[in-house]
């Protein structure tokens, strides 16, 4: 076969605040690939089907010398992230041709040659539930859903009748946390940034759902609290309010702080309440929990999704050329549901 286009999304420059499509990231069609002859060097060739766009991307858009828990995106190279691809050719018996691979570092390009990592179990062959689209497997049945499920199991110590507060409750992580909390018999307070998202949170079971842009978070928690568990996706003033109105022995599950990713983190005023209230705080990174809960997650969650017992919402875009715009929408909170990019059909 003659070489064909291998479009990709490049990391072009480090943003000062919010990423700019066409500047921070650039859609590039100059590369070609011969899928029949490209050397595999013991690895395997995939055709990318779906990619996840997540809030943590912003933290990787930094200078390489700035250290963090995840590597920076290399300037001039393709972005990478969670995705699903179909294996076209393979020299690795663990990843045979015709199967589908899920992993955390799929390049944002149409075709890629990958190699397995014997020290990690986070890239693996995945079986599709026929009742679910591939997009679900990078969202509610992928890393966001895994984060919610595994951290809730590990850290929440939830008890029936307790009160949980979930920020970014309409997102893929927060919406799963709401439903897990309800399944455990908790009363749930949740917030998000639009009335449409408030409706979705109510639809999936939140007892109290509000728009933090038009409603004072402190007043809600003062009236409806004190809270026993706080799942934090935003940081800032909402985290401060949760500290103020938590119960003694409250548990804080810190998953993200997107309010400060682009404009800088704000100081937390109420952290001194941690010791008189005996608050326990857990930071969440999925790779520290994945091996422990992987089998349980895949045995439990996809069937609940397929049956409709757990609900989810997606914001689907098509084509690699949309990635830059989707990244910005996620950082600005304009996505309605899990942001997913369909790169190709099977």
Short mmCIF file of C-alpha atoms in Angstrom, two decimals:
data_model
loop_
_atom_site.label_atom_id
_atom_site.label_comp_id
_atom_site.label_asym_id
_atom_site.label_seq_id
_atom_site.Cartn_x
_atom_site.Cartn_y
_atom_site.Cartn_z
CA UNK A 1 0.00 0.00 0.00
CA UNK A 2 1.20 3.51 -0.78
CA UNK A 3 1.83 5.83 2.18
CA UNK A 4 -1.30 7.47 3.59
CA UNK A 5 -1.88 10.53 5.72
CA UNK A 6 -1.12 10.22 9.42
CA UNK A 7 -2.64 13.39 10.88
CA UNK A 8 -1.64 14.38 14.40
CA UNK A 9 -2.03 17.05 17.06
CA UNK A 10 1.26 18.65 18.09
CA UNK A 11 2.14 20.46 21.31
CA UNK A 12 3.45 23.70 19.86
CA UNK A 13 3.93 26.16 22.73
CA UNK A 14 3.56 26.48 26.50
CA UNK A 15 0.46 28.59 27.26
CA UNK A 16 0.59 31.53 29.66
CA UNK A 17 -2.92 30.82 30.91
CA UNK A 18 -5.66 29.07 28.92
CA UNK A 19 -4.43 26.96 25.97
CA UNK A 20 -5.02 28.53 22.56
CA UNK A 21 -6.14 26.24 19.71
CA UNK A 22 -3.81 26.69 16.75
CA UNK A 23 -1.03 28.06 18.97
CA UNK A 24 -0.69 25.81 22.00
CA UNK A 25 -1.76 22.82 19.93
CA UNK A 26 -1.54 22.52 16.15
CA UNK A 27 -3.32 20.08 13.87
CA UNK A 28 -0.74 18.75 11.39
CA UNK A 29 -1.27 16.67 8.26
CA UNK A 30 2.29 16.64 6.90
CA UNK A 31 3.17 13.16 8.13
CA UNK A 32 2.49 9.97 6.16
CA UNK A 33 2.73 6.30 7.07
CA UNK A 34 2.82 3.01 5.15
CA UNK A 35 0.81 0.78 7.44
CA UNK A 36 2.00 -2.38 5.63
CA UNK A 37 5.72 -1.74 5.95
CA UNK A 38 6.33 0.62 8.88
CA UNK A 39 8.84 -1.10 11.22
CA UNK A 40 7.27 -2.41 14.42
CA UNK A 41 10.51 -3.26 16.26
CA UNK A 42 8.76 -5.83 18.40
CA UNK A 43 5.73 -3.63 19.03
CA UNK A 44 2.39 -3.19 17.31
CA UNK A 45 0.63 -0.73 15.01
CA UNK A 46 -2.71 0.74 16.02
CA UNK A 47 -5.39 2.72 14.28
CA UNK A 48 -6.69 5.24 16.79
CA UNK A 49 -10.46 5.06 17.30
CA UNK A 50 -11.30 7.32 20.27
CA UNK A 51 -9.34 9.68 22.51
CA UNK A 52 -10.13 11.16 25.89
CA UNK A 53 -9.58 14.87 26.58
CA UNK A 54 -9.11 15.50 30.28
CA UNK A 55 -8.44 18.37 32.69
CA UNK A 56 -4.96 17.06 33.56
CA UNK A 57 -3.76 17.94 30.04
CA UNK A 58 -3.22 21.51 31.21
CA UNK A 59 -0.68 20.39 33.80
CA UNK A 60 1.35 18.65 31.09
CA UNK A 61 1.50 21.82 28.99
CA UNK A 62 4.62 23.08 30.74
CA UNK A 63 8.36 23.46 30.34
CA UNK A 64 10.13 20.07 30.65
CA UNK A 65 12.22 21.16 33.64
CA UNK A 66 9.08 21.80 35.73
CA UNK A 67 8.60 18.59 37.72
CA UNK A 68 5.22 17.00 38.38
CA UNK A 69 3.62 13.57 38.85
CA UNK A 70 3.21 13.26 35.07
CA UNK A 71 5.62 14.06 32.27
CA UNK A 72 5.26 17.25 30.25
CA UNK A 73 4.15 17.09 26.64
CA UNK A 74 7.33 17.30 24.49
CA UNK A 75 7.30 20.43 22.34
CA UNK A 76 6.90 19.68 18.65
CA UNK A 77 5.58 16.17 19.25
CA UNK A 78 2.12 14.64 19.37
CA UNK A 79 -0.02 14.97 22.45
CA UNK A 80 -0.85 11.69 24.14
CA UNK A 81 -3.51 10.49 26.53
CA UNK A 82 -6.09 7.83 27.26
CA UNK A 83 -7.62 6.20 24.22
CA UNK A 84 -8.70 3.06 22.41
CA UNK A 85 -7.15 1.79 19.19
CA UNK A 86 -7.48 -1.22 16.93
CA UNK A 87 -4.33 -3.27 16.43
CA UNK A 88 -3.55 -3.48 12.68
CA UNK A 89 -0.23 -5.35 12.76
CA UNK A 90 1.75 -6.82 15.62
CA UNK A 91 5.04 -8.44 16.57
CA UNK A 92 3.99 -8.70 20.22
CA UNK A 93 2.06 -11.84 21.12
CA UNK A 94 0.39 -10.07 24.06
CA UNK A 95 -1.17 -7.55 21.65
CA UNK A 96 -2.36 -9.54 18.61
CA UNK A 97 -3.68 -7.99 15.42
CA UNK A 98 -7.44 -7.56 15.31
CA UNK A 99 -7.76 -6.86 19.04
CA UNK A 100 -8.38 -3.51 20.72
CA UNK A 101 -5.99 -1.79 23.08
CA UNK A 102 -6.73 0.70 25.85
CA UNK A 103 -4.01 2.75 27.45
CA UNK A 104 -2.94 6.03 29.03
CA UNK A 105 -0.41 7.16 26.43
CA UNK A 106 -1.97 6.81 23.00
CA UNK A 107 -0.54 9.50 20.70
CA UNK A 108 -3.00 11.97 19.25
CA UNK A 109 -2.48 10.78 15.71
CA UNK A 110 -4.31 8.52 13.32
CA UNK A 111 -1.79 5.65 13.44
CA UNK A 112 0.93 4.84 15.98
CA UNK A 113 3.48 2.15 16.66
CA UNK A 114 3.40 1.25 20.35
CA UNK A 115 5.40 -1.02 22.64
CA UNK A 116 4.16 -2.78 25.75
CA UNK A 117 5.61 -1.87 29.13
CA UNK A 118 6.30 -4.92 31.33
CA UNK A 119 6.36 -2.67 34.42
CA UNK A 120 2.83 -1.35 33.93
CA UNK A 121 -0.59 -2.96 33.60
CA UNK A 122 -2.33 0.22 32.46
CA UNK A 123 -2.18 -0.64 28.74
CA UNK A 124 -4.06 -3.80 27.89
CA UNK A 125 -6.37 -5.60 25.50
CA UNK A 126 -9.93 -4.50 26.14
CA UNK A 127 -13.16 -6.33 25.34
CA UNK A 128 -16.09 -4.16 24.27
CA UNK A 129 -19.52 -4.65 25.79
CA UNK A 130 -21.82 -4.76 22.75
CA UNK A 131 -24.31 -2.45 24.48
CA UNK A 132 -21.72 0.31 24.98
CA UNK A 133 -19.92 2.56 22.48
CA UNK A 134 -16.12 2.77 22.43
CA UNK A 135 -16.42 6.33 23.74
CA UNK A 136 -17.66 4.97 27.08
CA UNK A 137 -14.41 3.07 27.51
CA UNK A 138 -12.35 6.26 27.71
CA UNK A 139 -14.92 7.95 29.97
CA UNK A 140 -17.21 6.40 32.53
CA UNK A 141 -15.73 2.93 31.82
CA UNK A 142 -12.24 4.39 31.47
CA UNK A 143 -9.91 6.55 33.53
CA UNK A 144 -12.52 9.02 34.88
CA UNK A 145 -14.85 6.24 35.96
CA UNK A 146 -11.92 4.26 37.36
CA UNK A 147 -10.78 7.29 39.37
CA UNK A 148 -14.22 7.74 40.90
CA UNK A 149 -14.85 4.05 41.60
CA UNK A 150 -11.43 3.11 42.90
CA UNK A 151 -10.87 6.16 45.09
CA UNK A 152 -14.38 5.99 46.52
CA UNK A 153 -13.80 2.34 47.43
CA UNK A 154 -10.37 3.04 48.89
CA UNK A 155 -10.83 6.28 50.78
CA UNK A 156 -14.46 7.29 51.37
CA UNK A 157 -15.26 4.93 54.25
CA UNK A 158 -18.86 5.83 53.41
CA UNK A 159 -21.62 5.03 55.87
CA UNK A 160 -25.34 4.98 55.17
CA UNK A 161 -26.99 8.23 56.18
CA UNK A 162 -23.88 10.37 55.85
CA UNK A 163 -23.71 13.50 53.68
CA UNK A 164 -21.36 13.78 50.69
CA UNK A 165 -20.57 16.96 48.78
CA UNK A 166 -19.30 16.62 45.19
CA UNK A 167 -17.88 19.48 43.15
CA UNK A 168 -17.96 19.33 39.33
CA UNK A 169 -20.80 16.91 39.86
CA UNK A 170 -21.86 16.85 36.21
CA UNK A 171 -18.43 15.82 34.95
CA UNK A 172 -17.41 12.22 34.26
CA UNK A 173 -15.74 11.76 37.63
CA UNK A 174 -18.19 13.73 39.76
CA UNK A 175 -21.28 12.19 38.21
CA UNK A 176 -19.96 8.71 38.93
CA UNK A 177 -19.19 9.73 42.53
CA UNK A 178 -22.76 11.00 42.98
CA UNK A 179 -24.17 7.67 41.87
CA UNK A 180 -21.73 5.61 43.94
CA UNK A 181 -22.61 7.68 47.01
CA UNK A 182 -26.33 7.18 46.43
CA UNK A 183 -25.80 3.43 46.01
CA UNK A 184 -24.12 3.48 49.44
CA UNK A 185 -27.12 5.22 51.00
CA UNK A 186 -25.68 8.72 51.39
CA UNK A 187 -27.38 12.08 51.01
CA UNK A 188 -25.60 13.97 48.23
CA UNK A 189 -25.02 17.68 47.67
CA UNK A 190 -23.48 18.53 44.30
CA UNK A 191 -22.51 21.63 42.36
CA UNK A 192 -21.66 22.53 38.78
CA UNK A 193 -21.43 25.64 36.63
CA UNK A 194 -24.65 25.74 34.60
CA UNK A 195 -28.37 25.11 35.04
CA UNK A 196 -28.22 22.35 32.42
CA UNK A 197 -25.59 20.57 34.50
CA UNK A 198 -27.68 21.06 37.64
CA UNK A 199 -30.56 19.27 35.94
CA UNK A 200 -28.29 16.36 35.02
CA UNK A 201 -27.04 16.04 38.61
CA UNK A 202 -30.63 15.89 39.85
CA UNK A 203 -31.47 13.30 37.19
CA UNK A 204 -28.71 10.98 38.44
CA UNK A 205 -29.79 11.24 42.06
CA UNK A 206 -28.23 14.27 43.76
CA UNK A 207 -30.49 15.35 46.64
CA UNK A 208 -29.30 18.96 46.51
CA UNK A 209 -27.85 20.29 43.25
CA UNK A 210 -26.91 23.90 42.61
CA UNK A 211 -25.11 26.24 40.21
CA UNK A 212 -22.12 27.59 42.11
CA UNK A 213 -21.98 30.60 39.76
CA UNK A 214 -25.41 31.83 40.83
CA UNK A 215 -25.73 30.32 44.32
CA UNK A 216 -23.50 30.88 47.35
CA UNK A 217 -21.78 27.57 48.13
CA UNK A 218 -21.28 28.56 51.76
CA UNK A 219 -25.00 29.21 52.25
CA UNK A 220 -25.91 25.82 50.76
CA UNK A 221 -23.44 23.93 52.95
CA UNK A 222 -24.40 25.92 56.04
CA UNK A 223 -28.03 24.92 55.51
CA UNK A 224 -27.59 21.35 54.27
CA UNK A 225 -24.41 20.27 56.11
CA UNK A 226 -22.27 19.52 57.90
CA UNK A 227 -20.73 17.24 55.29
CA UNK A 228 -18.96 13.98 56.05
CA UNK A 229 -17.24 13.44 52.70
CA UNK A 230 -16.05 16.03 50.20
CA UNK A 231 -14.95 15.03 46.70
CA UNK A 232 -12.92 17.93 45.33
CA UNK A 233 -12.36 18.52 41.63
CA UNK A 234 -11.96 22.31 41.75
CA UNK A 235 -10.04 23.62 44.78
CA UNK A 236 -10.29 27.36 45.53
CA UNK A 237 -13.27 28.90 47.27
CA UNK A 238 -15.38 25.73 47.06
CA UNK A 239 -12.70 23.73 48.85
CA UNK A 240 -12.54 26.50 51.44
CA UNK A 241 -16.30 26.35 51.94
CA UNK A 242 -16.17 22.57 52.34
CA UNK A 243 -13.48 22.91 55.03
CA UNK A 244 -15.65 25.39 56.88
CA UNK A 245 -18.77 23.22 56.87
CA UNK A 246 -17.37 19.73 57.25
CA UNK A 247 -18.24 17.50 60.17
CA UNK A 248 -15.77 16.20 62.72
CA UNK A 249 -13.84 13.30 61.17
CA UNK A 250 -14.70 14.52 57.67
CA UNK A 251 -12.95 12.82 54.75
CA UNK A 252 -11.66 14.91 51.85
CA UNK A 253 -10.90 13.17 48.56
CA UNK A 254 -8.81 15.55 46.46
CA UNK A 255 -9.02 14.65 42.78
CA UNK A 256 -8.20 17.97 41.08
CA UNK A 257 -8.15 21.73 41.37
CA UNK A 258 -9.16 22.95 37.94
CA UNK A 259 -10.07 26.42 39.22
CA UNK A 260 -6.34 27.15 39.38
CA UNK A 261 -4.94 25.25 36.40
CA UNK A 262 -4.94 28.22 34.03
CA UNK A 263 -5.00 31.32 36.22
CA UNK A 264 -3.05 30.15 39.28
CA UNK A 265 -4.06 28.49 42.53
CA UNK A 266 -5.67 30.63 45.23
CA UNK A 267 -4.67 30.34 48.88
CA UNK A 268 -6.85 28.21 51.14
CA UNK A 269 -7.97 30.12 54.23
CA UNK A 270 -9.68 27.38 56.23
CA UNK A 271 -7.06 24.66 56.30
CA UNK A 272 -6.48 25.40 59.98
CA UNK A 273 -9.87 23.76 60.60
CA UNK A 274 -8.33 20.40 59.67
CA UNK A 275 -7.03 19.68 63.15
CA UNK A 276 -9.99 20.73 65.36
CA UNK A 277 -12.28 18.77 63.02
CA UNK A 278 -9.85 15.83 62.67
CA UNK A 279 -10.19 15.92 58.89
CA UNK A 280 -8.55 13.21 56.81
CA UNK A 281 -7.35 14.25 53.35
CA UNK A 282 -6.52 11.83 50.54
CA UNK A 283 -4.91 12.81 47.25
CA UNK A 284 -6.04 10.70 44.30
CA UNK A 285 -3.92 9.44 41.41
CA UNK A 286 -5.37 6.56 39.46
CA UNK A 287 -2.13 4.69 38.81
CA UNK A 288 -1.67 4.14 42.56
CA UNK A 289 -5.00 2.30 42.81
CA UNK A 290 -5.35 0.71 39.38
CA UNK A 291 -3.76 -2.69 39.99
CA UNK A 292 -5.76 -3.24 43.18
CA UNK A 293 -9.18 -2.53 41.66
CA UNK A 294 -8.79 -3.15 37.90
CA UNK A 295 -10.49 -6.56 37.77
CA UNK A 296 -13.28 -5.52 40.15
CA UNK A 297 -13.93 -2.35 38.17
CA UNK A 298 -14.31 -4.10 34.81
CA UNK A 299 -16.44 -6.85 36.31
CA UNK A 300 -18.75 -4.33 37.98
CA UNK A 301 -19.01 -1.05 36.09
CA UNK A 302 -19.56 -1.89 32.39
CA UNK A 303 -22.54 -4.16 33.22
CA UNK A 304 -24.08 -1.38 35.36
CA UNK A 305 -23.65 1.03 32.45
CA UNK A 306 -25.07 -1.41 29.93
CA UNK A 307 -28.14 -2.00 32.10
CA UNK A 308 -28.68 1.71 32.66
CA UNK A 309 -28.24 1.44 36.44
CA UNK A 310 -25.39 3.93 36.22
CA UNK A 311 -25.99 6.85 33.87
CA UNK A 312 -23.48 8.96 32.01
CA UNK A 313 -23.30 11.83 29.58
CA UNK A 314 -20.83 12.46 26.77
CA UNK A 315 -19.76 15.49 24.78
CA UNK A 316 -18.49 13.90 21.57
CA UNK A 317 -16.45 15.62 18.86
CA UNK A 318 -15.27 14.09 15.61
CA UNK A 319 -11.85 14.38 14.05
CA UNK A 320 -8.36 15.10 15.37
CA UNK A 321 -8.72 18.66 14.11
CA UNK A 322 -11.17 19.33 16.96
CA UNK A 323 -8.77 18.37 19.78
CA UNK A 324 -7.46 21.89 20.43
CA UNK A 325 -10.96 23.32 20.75
CA UNK A 326 -12.05 20.45 22.99
CA UNK A 327 -9.07 20.96 25.31
CA UNK A 328 -10.00 24.63 25.72
CA UNK A 329 -13.67 23.81 26.30
CA UNK A 330 -12.72 21.38 29.10
CA UNK A 331 -10.48 23.97 30.77
CA UNK A 332 -13.27 26.55 30.59
CA UNK A 333 -15.92 24.09 31.77
CA UNK A 334 -18.00 24.39 28.59
CA UNK A 335 -18.23 20.66 27.90
CA UNK A 336 -21.51 18.98 28.80
CA UNK A 337 -20.44 15.49 29.74
CA UNK A 338 -17.25 13.55 29.19
CA UNK A 339 -15.19 15.15 26.43
CA UNK A 340 -14.32 12.50 23.85
CA UNK A 341 -12.91 12.76 20.34
CA UNK A 342 -13.80 10.10 17.77
CA UNK A 343 -10.80 9.84 15.47
CA UNK A 344 -12.00 7.02 13.22
CA UNK A 345 -14.59 4.33 12.86
CA UNK A 346 -13.49 0.71 12.90
#
